[in-house]
mmCIF file of C-alpha atoms and ligand atoms in Angstrom:
data_model
loop_
_atom_site.group_PDB
_atom_site.id
_atom_site.type_symbol
_atom_site.label_atom_id
_atom_site.label_comp_id
_atom_site.label_asym_id
_atom_site.label_seq_id
_atom_site.Cartn_x
_atom_site.Cartn_y
_atom_site.Cartn_z
ATOM 1 C CA MET A 1 197.850 54.214 142.724
ATOM 2 C CA ALA A 2 198.505 52.258 139.541
ATOM 3 C CA SER A 3 195.180 50.424 139.824
ATOM 4 C CA ARG A 4 193.324 53.710 140.238
ATOM 5 C CA VAL A 5 194.976 55.025 137.088
ATOM 6 C CA LEU A 6 193.922 51.848 135.338
ATOM 7 C CA VAL A 7 190.334 52.239 136.512
ATOM 8 C CA ILE A 8 190.257 55.813 135.269
ATOM 9 C CA LEU A 9 191.763 54.745 131.978
ATOM 10 C CA LEU A 10 189.200 51.969 131.571
ATOM 11 C CA LEU A 11 186.381 54.321 132.526
ATOM 12 C CA SER A 12 187.357 56.917 129.986
ATOM 13 C CA LEU A 13 187.749 54.222 127.321
ATOM 14 C CA THR A 14 184.240 52.970 128.078
ATOM 15 C CA LEU A 15 182.867 56.494 127.865
ATOM 16 C CA ALA A 16 184.702 57.108 124.607
ATOM 17 C CA PHE A 17 183.135 54.018 123.041
ATOM 18 C CA ALA A 18 179.690 54.451 124.539
ATOM 19 C CA GLU A 19 178.740 57.359 122.301
ATOM 20 C CA PRO A 20 179.627 55.745 118.946
ATOM 21 C CA LEU A 21 177.884 52.539 120.125
ATOM 22 C CA ARG A 22 174.758 54.484 120.983
ATOM 23 C CA ARG A 23 174.894 56.186 117.634
ATOM 24 C CA ARG A 24 175.337 52.846 115.860
ATOM 25 C CA GLY A 25 172.273 51.584 117.747
ATOM 26 C CA ALA A 26 170.346 54.652 116.595
ATOM 27 C CA VAL A 27 171.424 54.077 112.986
ATOM 28 C CA GLN A 28 170.032 50.522 113.185
ATOM 29 C CA VAL A 29 166.739 51.748 114.614
ATOM 30 C CA ILE A 30 166.444 54.474 111.980
ATOM 31 C CA LYS A 31 167.078 51.918 109.245
ATOM 32 C CA GLN A 32 164.343 49.644 110.570
ATOM 33 C CA VAL A 33 161.907 52.533 111.011
ATOM 34 C CA LYS A 34 162.678 53.793 107.518
ATOM 35 C CA GLU A 35 162.076 50.368 105.982
ATOM 36 C CA LYS A 36 158.579 50.326 107.444
ATOM 37 C CA GLY A 37 157.688 53.565 105.660
ATOM 38 C CA PRO A 38 156.622 55.565 103.823
ATOM 39 C CA TYR A 39 155.221 57.869 106.477
ATOM 40 C CA LEU A 40 153.320 61.076 106.756
ATOM 41 C CA GLY A 41 155.201 63.578 108.906
ATOM 42 C CA VAL A 42 153.145 65.481 111.469
ATOM 43 C CA ILE A 43 154.869 68.558 112.891
ATOM 44 C CA ALA A 44 153.768 70.670 115.847
ATOM 45 C CA ALA A 45 155.783 73.568 117.232
ATOM 46 C CA TYR A 46 154.714 74.295 120.757
ATOM 47 C CA PRO A 47 153.914 72.098 123.822
ATOM 48 C CA PRO A 48 150.119 72.799 124.005
ATOM 49 C CA GLU A 49 149.850 71.555 120.411
ATOM 50 C CA GLU A 50 151.700 68.346 121.250
ATOM 51 C CA ILE A 51 149.488 67.852 124.305
ATOM 52 C CA ALA A 52 146.317 68.302 122.243
ATOM 53 C CA PHE A 53 147.591 65.806 119.661
ATOM 54 C CA PHE A 54 148.254 63.059 122.210
ATOM 55 C CA ALA A 55 145.103 63.882 124.203
ATOM 56 C CA SER A 56 143.079 62.895 121.133
ATOM 57 C CA LYS A 57 144.396 59.324 121.633
ATOM 58 C CA ALA A 58 144.363 58.834 117.869
ATOM 59 C CA PHE A 59 148.103 58.116 117.750
ATOM 60 C CA LYS A 60 149.087 54.475 118.272
ATOM 61 C CA PRO A 61 152.834 54.121 118.884
ATOM 62 C CA ASP A 62 154.744 51.481 116.933
ATOM 63 C CA PRO A 63 155.315 48.699 119.509
ATOM 64 C CA ASN A 64 158.845 47.913 118.257
ATOM 65 C CA HIS A 65 160.193 51.407 117.668
ATOM 66 C CA PRO A 66 157.951 53.965 119.376
ATOM 67 C CA PHE A 67 160.454 56.790 119.010
ATOM 68 C CA VAL A 68 163.792 57.933 117.599
ATOM 69 C CA GLU A 69 165.936 60.630 119.211
ATOM 70 C CA LEU A 70 167.798 62.952 116.858
ATOM 71 C CA SER A 71 169.460 66.300 117.566
ATOM 72 C CA GLY A 72 167.603 66.477 120.857
ATOM 73 C CA ARG A 73 164.201 65.963 119.232
ATOM 74 C CA LEU A 74 161.878 63.072 119.844
ATOM 75 C CA TYR A 75 160.440 61.634 116.654
ATOM 76 C CA ARG A 76 157.500 59.410 117.572
ATOM 77 C CA VAL A 77 156.695 56.560 115.238
ATOM 78 C CA GLY A 78 153.226 55.071 114.978
ATOM 79 C CA LYS A 79 149.886 55.133 113.250
ATOM 80 C CA VAL A 80 146.856 57.380 113.130
ATOM 81 C CA PHE A 81 143.930 55.306 111.847
ATOM 82 C CA ASP A 82 145.516 53.258 109.077
ATOM 83 C CA LYS A 83 148.151 55.877 108.204
ATOM 84 C CA LYS A 84 151.803 55.473 109.207
ATOM 85 C CA VAL A 85 152.835 58.664 110.932
ATOM 86 C CA ILE A 86 155.951 60.205 112.432
ATOM 87 C CA PHE A 87 155.170 62.979 114.885
ATOM 88 C CA VAL A 88 157.628 65.605 116.100
ATOM 89 C CA ARG A 89 157.470 68.901 117.966
ATOM 90 C CA CYS A 90 160.067 71.164 116.370
ATOM 91 C CA GLY A 91 160.136 74.059 118.842
ATOM 92 C CA PHE A 92 159.157 77.591 117.916
ATOM 93 C CA GLY A 93 160.638 79.826 115.262
ATOM 94 C CA MET A 94 161.773 79.535 111.661
ATOM 95 C CA LEU A 95 165.137 77.870 112.381
ATOM 96 C CA ASN A 96 163.694 75.020 114.416
ATOM 97 C CA ALA A 97 160.921 74.540 111.893
ATOM 98 C CA ALA A 98 163.199 74.357 108.850
ATOM 99 C CA ALA A 99 165.854 72.226 110.565
ATOM 100 C CA VAL A 100 163.355 69.640 111.772
ATOM 101 C CA THR A 101 161.488 69.488 108.466
ATOM 102 C CA GLN A 102 164.719 68.863 106.552
ATOM 103 C CA GLN A 103 165.918 66.322 109.118
ATOM 104 C CA MET A 104 162.629 64.442 108.979
ATOM 105 C CA ILE A 105 162.764 64.286 105.190
ATOM 106 C CA ASP A 106 166.431 63.247 105.113
ATOM 107 C CA VAL A 107 166.271 60.592 107.803
ATOM 108 C CA PHE A 108 162.886 58.927 107.362
ATOM 109 C CA ASP A 109 160.879 57.897 104.347
ATOM 110 C CA VAL A 110 158.428 60.800 104.529
ATOM 111 C CA ILE A 111 156.178 61.495 101.552
ATOM 112 C CA GLY A 112 154.143 64.348 102.945
ATOM 113 C CA ILE A 113 154.021 66.762 105.858
ATOM 114 C CA LEU A 114 151.019 67.942 107.834
ATOM 115 C CA HIS A 115 151.869 70.865 110.063
ATOM 116 C CA PHE A 116 149.401 72.030 112.682
ATOM 117 C CA GLY A 117 149.358 74.498 115.537
ATOM 118 C CA ILE A 118 147.999 77.751 116.873
ATOM 119 C CA ALA A 119 148.252 81.201 115.321
ATOM 120 C CA GLY A 120 147.205 84.800 115.646
ATOM 121 C CA SER A 121 144.549 86.205 113.330
ATOM 122 C CA ALA A 122 145.035 89.499 111.493
ATOM 123 C CA ASN A 123 141.610 89.114 109.806
ATOM 124 C CA ASP A 124 138.685 90.673 111.699
ATOM 125 C CA SER A 125 136.356 87.961 110.381
ATOM 126 C CA ILE A 126 138.412 85.131 111.915
ATOM 127 C CA SER A 127 138.590 84.759 115.668
ATOM 128 C CA TYR A 128 139.354 82.519 118.671
ATOM 129 C CA GLY A 129 138.897 78.819 118.066
ATOM 130 C CA ASP A 130 138.461 79.142 114.296
ATOM 131 C CA VAL A 131 140.799 76.993 112.224
ATOM 132 C CA THR A 132 142.553 78.158 109.074
ATOM 133 C CA ILE A 133 144.047 76.051 106.304
ATOM 134 C CA PRO A 134 145.884 78.677 104.284
ATOM 135 C CA LYS A 135 146.513 78.286 100.594
ATOM 136 C CA GLN A 136 149.927 79.954 100.791
ATOM 137 C CA PHE A 137 152.356 81.654 103.161
ATOM 138 C CA VAL A 138 154.534 84.721 102.828
ATOM 139 C CA GLN A 139 157.735 85.216 104.803
ATOM 140 C CA THR A 140 157.628 88.678 106.408
ATOM 141 C CA GLY A 141 160.805 88.524 108.457
ATOM 142 C CA LEU A 142 163.514 88.811 105.816
ATOM 143 C CA TRP A 143 164.177 92.524 106.061
ATOM 144 C CA ASP A 144 166.378 95.054 104.345
ATOM 145 C CA TRP A 145 166.493 97.732 107.023
ATOM 146 C CA LEU A 146 167.021 100.983 105.147
ATOM 147 C CA LYS A 147 167.606 104.662 105.719
ATOM 148 C CA PRO A 148 164.545 106.919 105.851
ATOM 149 C CA ASN A 149 163.132 106.964 102.280
ATOM 150 C CA GLY A 150 165.881 104.463 101.345
ATOM 151 C CA THR A 151 165.789 102.770 97.952
ATOM 152 C CA LEU A 152 164.266 99.299 98.037
ATOM 153 C CA GLY A 153 166.372 96.358 96.854
ATOM 154 C CA SER A 154 165.420 94.453 93.713
ATOM 155 C CA SER A 155 164.271 91.466 95.811
ATOM 156 C CA ASP A 156 162.020 93.619 98.007
ATOM 157 C CA PHE A 157 158.338 93.107 97.253
ATOM 158 C CA ALA A 158 156.863 95.403 99.932
ATOM 159 C CA HIS A 159 157.954 97.977 102.461
ATOM 160 C CA LEU A 160 157.041 99.646 105.732
ATOM 161 C CA ASP A 161 157.934 103.223 106.711
ATOM 162 C CA PHE A 162 158.185 103.685 110.453
ATOM 163 C CA GLY A 163 157.201 107.332 109.969
ATOM 164 C CA ASP A 164 153.723 106.188 108.889
ATOM 165 C CA PHE A 165 153.160 104.840 112.374
ATOM 166 C CA GLY A 166 154.023 108.023 114.272
ATOM 167 C CA VAL A 167 151.263 109.960 115.984
ATOM 168 C CA PRO A 168 151.051 112.275 114.113
ATOM 169 C CA LYS A 169 152.626 110.673 111.034
ATOM 170 C CA GLY A 170 156.080 111.957 110.143
ATOM 171 C CA ASN A 171 159.683 110.967 109.765
ATOM 172 C CA ASN A 172 161.295 108.365 111.953
ATOM 173 C CA LEU A 173 165.000 107.640 112.311
ATOM 174 C CA LEU A 174 164.235 103.912 112.114
ATOM 175 C CA GLY A 175 163.505 104.659 108.471
ATOM 176 C CA ARG A 176 162.162 101.964 106.232
ATOM 177 C CA VAL A 177 162.015 98.213 105.989
ATOM 178 C CA GLY A 178 162.007 96.396 102.676
ATOM 179 C CA TYR A 179 160.408 92.938 102.713
ATOM 180 C CA SER A 180 162.712 90.660 100.772
ATOM 181 C CA SER A 181 161.742 87.458 98.995
ATOM 182 C CA GLU A 182 163.397 84.131 99.854
ATOM 183 C CA GLU A 183 166.043 82.313 97.874
ATOM 184 C CA PHE A 184 164.348 79.060 96.958
ATOM 185 C CA PHE A 185 166.356 75.993 95.991
ATOM 186 C CA SER A 186 164.459 72.978 94.764
ATOM 187 C CA VAL A 187 164.872 69.412 93.531
ATOM 188 C CA ASN A 188 162.799 70.548 90.566
ATOM 189 C CA GLY A 189 165.095 73.455 89.722
ATOM 190 C CA LYS A 190 168.681 73.715 88.522
ATOM 191 C CA PRO A 191 171.193 72.716 91.232
ATOM 192 C CA ASN A 192 172.815 75.629 93.051
ATOM 193 C CA LEU A 193 170.496 78.110 91.385
ATOM 194 C CA ALA A 194 167.994 79.858 93.620
ATOM 195 C CA GLU A 195 164.717 81.289 92.441
ATOM 196 C CA ARG A 196 162.973 84.108 94.265
ATOM 197 C CA LEU A 197 159.990 82.943 96.282
ATOM 198 C CA ILE A 198 157.368 85.232 97.815
ATOM 199 C CA TRP A 199 154.385 82.929 98.371
ATOM 200 C CA ALA A 200 155.000 79.317 99.368
ATOM 201 C CA LYS A 201 151.928 77.312 98.338
ATOM 202 C CA VAL A 202 150.623 74.215 100.076
ATOM 203 C CA THR A 203 149.785 71.119 98.018
ATOM 204 C CA SER A 204 146.663 71.927 96.013
ATOM 205 C CA GLN A 205 145.185 68.382 96.075
ATOM 206 C CA TRP A 206 145.413 68.299 99.866
ATOM 207 C CA LEU A 207 143.972 71.803 100.114
ATOM 208 C CA HIS A 208 141.091 70.699 97.906
ATOM 209 C CA LEU A 209 140.427 67.704 100.170
ATOM 210 C CA ALA A 210 140.597 69.980 103.217
ATOM 211 C CA SER A 211 138.113 72.431 101.723
ATOM 212 C CA ASN A 212 135.511 69.635 101.890
ATOM 213 C CA LEU A 213 135.858 69.753 105.667
ATOM 214 C CA GLU A 214 134.429 73.274 105.927
ATOM 215 C CA GLY A 215 131.381 73.036 108.162
ATOM 216 C CA ILE A 216 133.076 70.485 110.444
ATOM 217 C CA GLU A 217 131.897 70.817 114.040
ATOM 218 C CA LEU A 218 134.528 72.352 116.307
ATOM 219 C CA GLU A 219 134.742 72.776 120.076
ATOM 220 C CA ARG A 220 133.520 76.098 121.449
ATOM 221 C CA CYS A 221 134.037 75.598 125.191
ATOM 222 C CA VAL A 222 137.269 76.248 127.016
ATOM 223 C CA ASN A 223 135.897 74.433 130.059
ATOM 224 C CA SER A 224 132.550 73.514 131.613
ATOM 225 C CA SER A 225 131.713 77.126 132.444
ATOM 226 C CA PHE A 226 133.342 79.181 129.685
ATOM 227 C CA CYS A 227 132.216 78.913 126.077
ATOM 228 C CA LEU A 228 132.346 81.073 122.977
ATOM 229 C CA THR A 229 128.936 82.424 122.044
ATOM 230 C CA ARG A 230 129.427 81.397 118.402
ATOM 231 C CA SER A 231 130.537 78.124 116.859
ATOM 232 C CA PRO A 232 134.115 78.222 115.599
ATOM 233 C CA LYS A 233 134.546 77.568 111.883
ATOM 234 C CA LEU A 234 137.093 76.090 109.538
ATOM 235 C CA VAL A 235 138.249 78.417 106.753
ATOM 236 C CA SER A 236 140.483 77.187 103.952
ATOM 237 C CA GLY A 237 142.190 79.004 101.103
ATOM 238 C CA VAL A 238 143.178 82.184 102.956
ATOM 239 C CA ASN A 239 146.730 83.577 103.094
ATOM 240 C CA GLY A 240 149.113 83.164 106.027
ATOM 241 C CA THR A 241 152.397 84.705 107.086
ATOM 242 C CA SER A 242 155.367 83.648 109.200
ATOM 243 C CA ALA A 243 158.396 85.443 110.641
ATOM 244 C CA ASP A 244 160.637 85.144 113.678
ATOM 245 C CA ILE A 245 158.379 87.741 115.223
ATOM 246 C CA TYR A 246 155.675 87.180 117.805
ATOM 247 C CA VAL A 247 153.071 89.703 116.659
ATOM 248 C CA ASP A 248 151.183 91.201 119.602
ATOM 249 C CA ASN A 249 150.710 94.658 118.125
ATOM 250 C CA GLU A 250 147.508 95.903 116.535
ATOM 251 C CA ALA A 251 149.113 98.433 114.185
ATOM 252 C CA TYR A 252 151.517 95.853 112.798
ATOM 253 C CA ALA A 253 148.839 93.153 112.475
ATOM 254 C CA HIS A 254 146.692 95.669 110.591
ATOM 255 C CA PHE A 255 149.623 96.486 108.307
ATOM 256 C CA LEU A 256 150.143 92.765 107.595
ATOM 257 C CA PHE A 257 146.470 92.362 106.709
ATOM 258 C CA GLN A 258 146.365 95.462 104.482
ATOM 259 C CA GLU A 259 149.661 94.868 102.731
ATOM 260 C CA PHE A 260 149.599 91.092 102.264
ATOM 261 C CA GLN A 261 145.923 90.099 102.796
ATOM 262 C CA VAL A 262 147.013 87.543 105.373
ATOM 263 C CA THR A 263 144.770 85.915 107.940
ATOM 264 C CA SER A 264 146.993 83.624 110.070
ATOM 265 C CA VAL A 265 150.165 84.951 111.667
ATOM 266 C CA ASP A 266 152.732 82.491 113.036
ATOM 267 C CA MET A 267 156.428 81.640 113.336
ATOM 268 C CA GLU A 268 156.845 78.238 111.607
ATOM 269 C CA SER A 269 154.485 77.584 108.694
ATOM 270 C CA PHE A 270 156.455 79.314 105.949
ATOM 271 C CA PRO A 271 159.726 77.428 106.546
ATOM 272 C CA ILE A 272 157.892 74.089 106.817
ATOM 273 C CA VAL A 273 156.103 74.682 103.512
ATOM 274 C CA MET A 274 159.192 76.048 101.777
ATOM 275 C CA THR A 275 161.398 73.169 102.945
ATOM 276 C CA SER A 276 158.800 70.614 101.858
ATOM 277 C CA LEU A 277 158.552 72.269 98.440
ATOM 278 C CA SER A 278 162.354 72.320 98.110
ATOM 279 C CA ASN A 279 162.327 68.555 98.569
ATOM 280 C CA GLY A 280 159.315 67.937 96.312
ATOM 281 C CA ILE A 281 157.165 66.710 99.202
ATOM 282 C CA SER A 282 153.438 67.312 99.732
ATOM 283 C CA VAL A 283 152.562 69.708 102.547
ATOM 284 C CA ILE A 284 149.577 71.300 104.270
ATOM 285 C CA VAL A 285 149.174 73.575 107.290
ATOM 286 C CA ILE A 286 146.349 73.676 109.822
ATOM 287 C CA ARG A 287 146.357 76.530 112.317
ATOM 288 C CA GLY A 288 143.813 77.159 115.084
ATOM 289 C CA ILE A 289 143.355 80.783 116.154
ATOM 290 C CA SER A 290 144.473 81.441 119.735
ATOM 291 C CA ASP A 291 144.721 85.242 119.649
ATOM 292 C CA LEU A 292 144.113 88.341 117.579
ATOM 293 C CA ALA A 293 147.770 89.382 117.148
ATOM 294 C CA GLY A 294 147.502 92.355 119.500
ATOM 295 C CA LYS A 295 144.065 93.715 118.703
ATOM 296 C CA THR A 296 142.810 96.139 121.370
ATOM 297 C CA GLY A 297 140.720 94.340 123.981
ATOM 298 C CA GLU A 298 141.733 90.825 122.921
ATOM 299 C CA GLN A 299 141.913 87.973 125.411
ATOM 300 C CA ASP A 300 145.241 86.832 126.763
ATOM 301 C CA ILE A 301 146.759 84.071 124.597
ATOM 302 C CA ASP A 302 146.537 81.581 127.508
ATOM 303 C CA THR A 303 142.733 81.746 127.446
ATOM 304 C CA PHE A 304 142.198 80.159 124.048
ATOM 305 C CA GLU A 305 145.444 78.389 123.130
ATOM 306 C CA ASP A 306 144.267 74.955 124.292
ATOM 307 C CA LEU A 307 140.936 75.335 122.491
ATOM 308 C CA ALA A 308 142.748 76.505 119.354
ATOM 309 C CA ALA A 309 145.159 73.552 119.520
ATOM 310 C CA THR A 310 142.304 71.083 120.118
ATOM 311 C CA ASN A 311 140.354 72.391 117.130
ATOM 312 C CA ALA A 312 143.444 72.261 114.923
ATOM 313 C CA VAL A 313 143.935 68.613 115.956
ATOM 314 C CA THR A 314 140.280 67.801 115.182
ATOM 315 C CA VAL A 315 140.772 69.096 111.640
ATOM 316 C CA LEU A 316 144.170 67.400 111.313
ATOM 317 C CA LEU A 317 142.712 64.001 112.248
ATOM 318 C CA ARG A 318 139.779 64.329 109.861
ATOM 319 C CA LEU A 319 142.136 65.281 107.069
ATOM 320 C CA LEU A 320 144.471 62.377 107.889
ATOM 321 C CA SER A 321 141.534 59.995 107.714
ATOM 322 C CA MET A 322 140.599 61.339 104.261
ATOM 323 C CA LEU A 323 144.024 61.193 102.608
ATOM 324 C CA PRO A 324 143.905 58.374 100.089
ATOM 325 C CA SER A 325 146.001 55.419 101.290
ATOM 326 C CA SER A 326 146.779 54.441 97.707
ATOM 327 C CA SER A 327 148.878 57.530 97.152
ATOM 328 C CA LEU A 328 150.843 56.743 100.317
ATOM 329 C CA SER A 329 151.896 53.214 99.475
ATOM 330 C CA SER A 330 155.137 53.801 97.671
ATOM 331 C CA SER A 331 157.914 56.327 98.095
ATOM 332 C CA SER A 332 160.062 58.748 96.117
ATOM 333 C CA SER A 333 158.687 58.114 92.640
ATOM 334 C CA LEU A 334 155.302 59.399 93.746
ATOM 335 C CA HIS A 335 156.475 62.661 95.261
ATOM 336 C CA HIS A 336 155.288 64.750 92.372
ATOM 337 C CA HIS A 337 151.930 63.119 91.938
ATOM 338 C CA ILE A 338 150.340 63.325 95.389
HETATM 339 C C1 NAG B 1 160.827 111.177 102.712
HETATM 340 O O1 NAG B 1 159.971 111.491 101.636
HETATM 341 C C2 NAG B 1 158.867 112.286 102.000
HETATM 342 C C3 NAG B 1 157.920 112.372 100.826
HETATM 343 O O2 NAG B 1 158.651 112.562 99.634
HETATM 344 C C4 NAG B 1 159.349 113.651 102.503
HETATM 345 O O3 NAG B 1 158.259 114.439 102.898
HETATM 346 C C5 NAG B 1 160.276 113.425 103.686
HETATM 347 O O4 NAG B 1 160.839 114.640 104.109
HETATM 348 C C6 NAG B 1 161.389 112.444 103.357
HETATM 349 N N1 NAG B 1 162.072 112.081 104.588
HETATM 350 C C7 NAG B 1 163.391 112.129 104.714
HETATM 351 C C8 NAG B 1 163.927 111.789 106.053
HETATM 352 O O5 NAG B 1 164.116 112.419 103.793
HETATM 353 C C1 NAG B 2 146.270 86.292 99.073
HETATM 354 O O1 NAG B 2 147.306 87.094 98.598
HETATM 355 C C2 NAG B 2 147.317 87.273 97.198
HETATM 356 C C3 NAG B 2 148.604 87.977 96.830
HETATM 357 O O2 NAG B 2 148.755 89.168 97.538
HETATM 358 C C4 NAG B 2 146.060 88.042 96.824
HETATM 359 O O3 NAG B 2 146.042 88.227 95.425
HETATM 360 C C5 NAG B 2 144.848 87.248 97.254
HETATM 361 O O4 NAG B 2 143.679 87.989 97.009
HETATM 362 C C6 NAG B 2 144.920 86.924 98.723
HETATM 363 N N1 NAG B 2 143.899 85.952 99.046
HETATM 364 C C7 NAG B 2 142.939 86.215 99.925
HETATM 365 C C8 NAG B 2 141.970 85.114 100.189
HETATM 366 O O5 NAG B 2 142.888 87.261 100.530
HETATM 367 C C1 NAG B 3 138.975 87.098 106.114
HETATM 368 O O1 NAG B 3 138.147 86.080 106.584
HETATM 369 C C2 NAG B 3 136.939 85.941 105.865
HETATM 370 C C3 NAG B 3 136.019 85.025 106.656
HETATM 371 O O2 NAG B 3 136.334 83.706 106.512
HETATM 372 C C4 NAG B 3 137.260 85.476 104.475
HETATM 373 O O3 NAG B 3 136.093 85.268 103.721
HETATM 374 C C5 NAG B 3 138.128 86.535 103.821
HETATM 375 O O4 NAG B 3 138.547 86.105 102.541
HETATM 376 C C6 NAG B 3 139.346 86.822 104.664
HETATM 377 N N1 NAG B 3 140.039 87.976 104.122
HETATM 378 C C7 NAG B 3 141.214 87.867 103.548
HETATM 379 C C8 NAG B 3 141.805 89.103 103.008
HETATM 380 O O5 NAG B 3 141.797 86.814 103.504
HETATM 381 C C1 NAG B 4 137.205 78.364 132.705
HETATM 382 O O1 NAG B 4 138.041 79.194 131.907
HETATM 383 C C2 NAG B 4 137.977 80.554 132.256
HETATM 384 C C3 NAG B 4 138.789 81.338 131.233
HETATM 385 O O2 NAG B 4 140.112 80.887 131.182
HETATM 386 C C4 NAG B 4 138.483 80.738 133.680
HETATM 387 O O3 NAG B 4 138.406 82.099 134.046
HETATM 388 C C5 NAG B 4 137.643 79.888 134.628
HETATM 389 O O4 NAG B 4 138.170 79.947 135.928
HETATM 390 C C6 NAG B 4 137.601 78.442 134.146
HETATM 391 N N1 NAG B 4 136.623 77.714 134.951
HETATM 392 C C7 NAG B 4 136.834 76.462 135.364
HETATM 393 C C8 NAG B 4 135.695 75.816 136.096
HETATM 394 O O5 NAG B 4 137.886 75.876 135.189
#
């Protein structure tokens, strides 16, 4: 009896110490990984994007520390061409995207973030397999939900009346939504003082580099027997939007296009850009079009998501190869110059 109690006691002691030991091990690994930086952070959101990235075989894992586990995410450490890269899949939605971006910046020596993935298109001129590199993103999920004809708040920069979408048009008890701007805190601003942010802009030098890629050849076949009849294209400098909303509704996609002149519609880009800007870090977003956000007669998202992810990766890799290594050789002091 006594020996069994002792065994249990020893077991629970071992378990109690195992966790801190593991964490100490992780701290060591993180320190060593960090010392080998600076890195470019590459963030995907959704498994088909991660699969397309690794299928390209461009990523060479670091032989000593191929990955770090943090908060249930797998940060993979390695190189793409001559660039040191940390890759992570954040999971979908604004919370995952912001949390992972901030964690990556806090934990590793990351001097810039390249986010890629798939998106819906609200622009009739942009379709399946095309790739967008937006200039800026607007958050369209921060709502003041108001009474019918309610007065918009001072931070609201746009609104939607549900009555406008009735057939025929009329009043609707769901009333009105005011689109509110974000509270933006930044290393370049006064501490604890938020500014209002409507459009979060990607890094202009990187966007300029990316614009030189227009005309790049992209894949047009889903498989050996199913191809698009046109060649997909890369378009840079458009607008994009994000919200915790999966848009599969033609009327709403049309509203987004009319009201905000947005092309790509997704659930992660805005928080990744905003968080990078808060920290003074360079950022760019590459989104391949997998669907038309609910347009009548569109293909199911499954049909083109792999093609869209593959084309986004093609653009990502070309851009990575073009980023000047010189601007990536030293850390924090350069944040504002690259
Ligand atoms: C909202 O305003 C419109 C136009 O002024 C008016 O026709 C409508 O009756 C109002 N709706 C409500 C619910 O007050
Ligand atoms: C992007 O949005 C801004 C602000 O609404 C607008 O002025 C601009 O024309 C839009 N850009 C494009 C390419 O549609
Ligand atoms: C829609 O896409 C076309 C084709 O690339 C582009 O030229 C145009 O600026 C886009 N419209 C808006 C409002 O962004
Ligand atoms: C090719 O893709 C299309 C569309 O998803 C599908 O219907 C078809 O079965 C696929 N063909 C092959 C050979 O995999």
